[in-house]
Amino acid sequence: MYFRKFFKFQVLKPLDVKTKFYNAETDEVFLEAQIQNITTSPMFMEKVSLEPSIMYNVTELNSVSQAGECVSTFRSRAYLQPMDTRQYLYCLKPKKEFAEKAGIIKGVTVIGKLDIVWKTNLGERGRLQTSQLQRMAPGYGDVRLSLEAIPDTVNLEEPFHITCKITNCSSERTMDLVLEMCNTNSIHWCGISGRQLGKLHPSSSLCLALTLLSSVQGLQSVSGLRLTDTFLKRTYEYDDIAQVCVVSSAIKVES
């Protein structure tokens, strides 16, 4: 004689994982992972890593360089006490073959997954692997303007150079672009406004070197660029592209 009996065991979740995404002006994506120990005992964090998807390369930002050696930002505090939270930061950058094609990184994209390994106070090992993390890629419309190079600090009333990258985000339409440069109260563009940039094919880009100067000290915003598509007679306005610190020419700017 025998009978079957089912026993129900309650399994408590040991970790609470929250993620946040931050989109940079470039194609870089910063992932912040907040890991909280929600058990009643401390745990030893053996490994927390991000396995990126095929589209991205990842750089861990959880260590600093000291005397030529990589030291963890958490120092020797590898233990996570009950209800304590630890933050991990990662930088993801699209691989070259994907970054060059503007139409690929649109909409919802898969970033990768977190792999977390820990040990309890009795030496038992646990592992948690999240599902694929996804983020909504920012929409740039038909034309995207991004900065490839800009100085951090410039001298007052002295010309400085920036490099812009213009990308046709359309997957099927060629654009014929005209660049206009409009001065603001503090930023003055040098060069000819209204010049033809020529035809820009779908998902292609061009780099453009521009010169400007500032007549006001302090933190100034670079604004006043206008791109007009002559085919559709549509104008795209770009303000607050970046910020530069303008100092008096009597102060030497360290390069």
mmCIF file of C-alpha atoms in Angstrom, residues 86-252:
data_model
loop_
_atom_site.group_PDB
_atom_site.id
_atom_site.type_symbol
_atom_site.label_atom_id
_atom_site.label_comp_id
_atom_site.label_asym_id
_atom_site.label_seq_id
_atom_site.Cartn_x
_atom_site.Cartn_y
_atom_site.Cartn_z
ATOM 1 C CA ARG A 86 25.071 47.816 -4.849
ATOM 2 C CA GLN A 87 25.212 49.611 -8.203
ATOM 3 C CA TYR A 88 27.118 48.354 -11.237
ATOM 4 C CA LEU A 89 27.720 50.405 -14.366
ATOM 5 C CA TYR A 90 28.426 49.226 -17.916
ATOM 6 C CA CYS A 91 29.035 51.075 -21.174
ATOM 7 C CA LEU A 92 27.815 49.467 -24.393
ATOM 8 C CA LYS A 93 28.982 50.664 -27.774
ATOM 9 C CA PRO A 94 27.643 49.380 -31.100
ATOM 10 C CA LYS A 95 30.079 47.360 -33.162
ATOM 11 C CA LYS A 96 31.449 49.117 -36.199
ATOM 12 C CA GLU A 97 29.469 47.079 -38.703
ATOM 13 C CA PHE A 98 26.206 48.032 -36.956
ATOM 14 C CA ALA A 99 27.084 51.640 -36.079
ATOM 15 C CA GLU A 100 27.757 52.479 -39.724
ATOM 16 C CA LYS A 101 24.227 51.433 -40.714
ATOM 17 C CA ALA A 102 21.874 54.025 -39.291
ATOM 18 C CA GLY A 103 18.724 52.016 -39.949
ATOM 19 C CA ILE A 104 19.686 48.997 -37.866
ATOM 20 C CA ILE A 105 19.678 50.458 -34.340
ATOM 21 C CA LYS A 106 16.049 51.550 -34.217
ATOM 22 C CA GLY A 107 13.110 50.679 -32.022
ATOM 23 C CA VAL A 108 13.557 47.974 -29.400
ATOM 24 C CA THR A 109 17.048 46.502 -29.373
ATOM 25 C CA VAL A 110 18.455 43.651 -27.279
ATOM 26 C CA ILE A 111 21.316 44.782 -25.039
ATOM 27 C CA GLY A 112 22.368 41.538 -23.388
ATOM 28 C CA LYS A 113 21.877 39.772 -20.070
ATOM 29 C CA LEU A 114 23.320 40.002 -16.573
ATOM 30 C CA ASP A 115 25.131 37.021 -15.056
ATOM 31 C CA ILE A 116 25.343 37.137 -11.233
ATOM 32 C CA VAL A 117 27.172 34.568 -9.087
ATOM 33 C CA TRP A 118 27.275 34.694 -5.277
ATOM 34 C CA LYS A 119 27.980 32.568 -2.200
ATOM 35 C CA THR A 120 26.015 32.437 1.027
ATOM 36 C CA ASN A 121 27.575 32.598 4.496
ATOM 37 C CA LEU A 122 27.699 28.777 4.512
ATOM 38 C CA GLY A 123 29.577 28.662 1.197
ATOM 39 C CA GLU A 124 26.622 27.599 -0.935
ATOM 40 C CA ARG A 125 26.867 28.993 -4.446
ATOM 41 C CA GLY A 126 23.958 30.660 -6.205
ATOM 42 C CA ARG A 127 23.596 31.983 -9.733
ATOM 43 C CA LEU A 128 21.081 34.282 -11.375
ATOM 44 C CA GLN A 129 20.951 35.022 -15.088
ATOM 45 C CA THR A 130 18.450 37.584 -16.256
ATOM 46 C CA SER A 131 16.463 37.388 -19.454
ATOM 47 C CA GLN A 132 17.623 39.463 -22.410
ATOM 48 C CA LEU A 133 17.542 43.140 -21.444
ATOM 49 C CA GLN A 134 15.880 45.411 -23.982
ATOM 50 C CA ARG A 135 15.811 49.154 -24.433
ATOM 51 C CA MET A 136 13.987 51.504 -26.736
ATOM 52 C CA ALA A 137 16.479 53.207 -29.019
ATOM 53 C CA PRO A 138 15.898 56.969 -29.267
ATOM 54 C CA GLY A 139 14.265 58.190 -32.454
ATOM 55 C CA TYR A 140 16.264 60.669 -34.492
ATOM 56 C CA GLY A 141 13.769 61.332 -37.258
ATOM 57 C CA ASP A 142 14.901 61.482 -40.867
ATOM 58 C CA VAL A 143 18.238 63.216 -40.268
ATOM 59 C CA ARG A 144 20.523 62.835 -37.282
ATOM 60 C CA LEU A 145 23.241 65.325 -36.346
ATOM 61 C CA SER A 146 25.818 64.224 -33.787
ATOM 62 C CA LEU A 147 29.172 65.579 -32.615
ATOM 63 C CA GLU A 148 32.325 63.611 -33.295
ATOM 64 C CA ALA A 149 34.784 66.091 -31.749
ATOM 65 C CA ILE A 150 34.462 69.259 -29.645
ATOM 66 C CA PRO A 151 36.850 70.876 -27.128
ATOM 67 C CA ASP A 152 35.838 71.040 -23.485
ATOM 68 C CA THR A 153 37.249 74.524 -22.870
ATOM 69 C CA VAL A 154 37.841 77.375 -25.333
ATOM 70 C CA ASN A 155 39.125 80.943 -25.139
ATOM 71 C CA LEU A 156 36.834 83.932 -25.341
ATOM 72 C CA GLU A 157 36.489 85.422 -28.860
ATOM 73 C CA GLU A 158 38.926 82.897 -30.322
ATOM 74 C CA PRO A 159 37.800 80.491 -33.076
ATOM 75 C CA PHE A 160 37.567 76.788 -32.249
ATOM 76 C CA HIS A 161 36.677 73.776 -34.340
ATOM 77 C CA ILE A 162 34.061 71.057 -34.021
ATOM 78 C CA THR A 163 33.342 68.006 -36.163
ATOM 79 C CA CYS A 164 29.729 67.069 -36.874
ATOM 80 C CA LYS A 165 28.377 63.848 -38.306
ATOM 81 C CA ILE A 166 25.195 64.007 -40.388
ATOM 82 C CA THR A 167 23.345 60.735 -40.943
ATOM 83 C CA ASN A 168 20.452 59.980 -43.248
ATOM 84 C CA CYS A 169 18.303 57.727 -41.033
ATOM 85 C CA SER A 170 15.905 56.939 -43.850
ATOM 86 C CA SER A 171 16.217 53.473 -45.344
ATOM 87 C CA GLU A 172 14.896 54.339 -48.790
ATOM 88 C CA ARG A 173 15.084 58.081 -49.505
ATOM 89 C CA THR A 174 18.043 60.122 -50.751
ATOM 90 C CA MET A 175 18.347 63.671 -49.408
ATOM 91 C CA ASP A 176 19.824 66.809 -50.920
ATOM 92 C CA LEU A 177 20.931 68.905 -47.940
ATOM 93 C CA VAL A 178 21.722 72.579 -47.438
ATOM 94 C CA LEU A 179 23.443 73.754 -44.229
ATOM 95 C CA GLU A 180 22.537 77.080 -42.613
ATOM 96 C CA MET A 181 24.343 78.481 -39.571
ATOM 97 C CA CYS A 182 22.415 80.933 -37.390
ATOM 98 C CA ASN A 183 24.239 83.001 -34.787
ATOM 99 C CA THR A 184 22.945 83.221 -31.226
ATOM 100 C CA ASN A 185 23.612 85.811 -28.496
ATOM 101 C CA SER A 186 26.825 84.064 -27.489
ATOM 102 C CA ILE A 187 27.770 81.682 -30.333
ATOM 103 C CA HIS A 188 28.934 83.011 -33.721
ATOM 104 C CA TRP A 189 29.573 80.717 -36.667
ATOM 105 C CA CYS A 190 32.488 81.291 -39.039
ATOM 106 C CA GLY A 191 32.064 80.432 -42.696
ATOM 107 C CA ILE A 192 29.444 80.530 -45.424
ATOM 108 C CA SER A 193 25.874 79.815 -44.426
ATOM 109 C CA GLY A 194 23.528 78.193 -46.928
ATOM 110 C CA ARG A 195 26.114 75.968 -48.585
ATOM 111 C CA GLN A 196 25.186 72.821 -50.430
ATOM 112 C CA LEU A 197 26.228 69.559 -48.808
ATOM 113 C CA GLY A 198 25.135 67.464 -51.770
ATOM 114 C CA LYS A 199 23.174 64.244 -51.882
ATOM 115 C CA LEU A 200 23.148 61.913 -48.900
ATOM 116 C CA HIS A 201 22.074 58.355 -49.675
ATOM 117 C CA PRO A 202 19.927 56.229 -47.317
ATOM 118 C CA SER A 203 21.683 55.028 -44.141
ATOM 119 C CA SER A 204 24.868 56.894 -45.080
ATOM 120 C CA SER A 205 26.761 59.622 -43.233
ATOM 121 C CA LEU A 206 29.132 62.493 -43.822
ATOM 122 C CA CYS A 207 31.486 64.322 -41.452
ATOM 123 C CA LEU A 208 31.658 68.091 -41.474
ATOM 124 C CA ALA A 209 34.261 70.366 -39.849
ATOM 125 C CA LEU A 210 32.869 73.699 -38.609
ATOM 126 C CA THR A 211 34.434 76.756 -36.995
ATOM 127 C CA LEU A 212 32.809 79.038 -34.431
ATOM 128 C CA LEU A 213 33.610 81.388 -31.572
ATOM 129 C CA SER A 214 31.944 82.600 -28.401
ATOM 130 C CA SER A 215 31.567 86.233 -27.311
ATOM 131 C CA VAL A 216 30.350 85.407 -23.776
ATOM 132 C CA GLN A 217 32.189 83.660 -20.951
ATOM 133 C CA GLY A 218 30.845 80.721 -18.996
ATOM 134 C CA LEU A 219 29.151 77.506 -20.028
ATOM 135 C CA GLN A 220 27.696 78.148 -23.477
ATOM 136 C CA SER A 221 25.391 75.989 -25.536
ATOM 137 C CA VAL A 222 26.212 75.320 -29.185
ATOM 138 C CA SER A 223 23.058 76.061 -31.198
ATOM 139 C CA GLY A 224 21.858 77.420 -34.493
ATOM 140 C CA LEU A 225 22.427 74.691 -37.082
ATOM 141 C CA ARG A 226 19.731 74.175 -39.716
ATOM 142 C CA LEU A 227 19.574 71.439 -42.356
ATOM 143 C CA THR A 228 17.154 71.757 -45.264
ATOM 144 C CA ASP A 229 16.203 68.888 -47.541
ATOM 145 C CA THR A 230 15.632 70.552 -50.913
ATOM 146 C CA PHE A 231 13.685 67.562 -52.224
ATOM 147 C CA LEU A 232 10.924 67.819 -49.612
ATOM 148 C CA LYS A 233 11.498 71.485 -48.703
ATOM 149 C CA ARG A 234 11.771 70.378 -45.082
ATOM 150 C CA THR A 235 14.013 72.083 -42.506
ATOM 151 C CA TYR A 236 15.514 70.339 -39.472
ATOM 152 C CA GLU A 237 16.608 72.519 -36.547
ATOM 153 C CA TYR A 238 19.434 71.564 -34.174
ATOM 154 C CA ASP A 239 19.862 73.556 -30.965
ATOM 155 C CA ASP A 240 21.643 72.736 -27.720
ATOM 156 C CA ILE A 241 23.877 70.290 -29.576
ATOM 157 C CA ALA A 242 26.615 70.475 -26.929
ATOM 158 C CA GLN A 243 28.123 72.774 -24.332
ATOM 159 C CA VAL A 244 31.560 74.338 -24.057
ATOM 160 C CA CYS A 245 33.235 76.212 -21.220
ATOM 161 C CA VAL A 246 34.379 79.647 -22.410
ATOM 162 C CA VAL A 247 37.141 81.330 -20.390
ATOM 163 C CA SER A 248 39.014 84.605 -20.725
ATOM 164 C CA SER A 249 41.924 84.490 -23.143
ATOM 165 C CA ALA A 250 44.154 85.594 -20.212
ATOM 166 C CA ILE A 251 43.571 82.145 -18.707
ATOM 167 C CA LYS A 252 45.644 79.469 -20.376
#
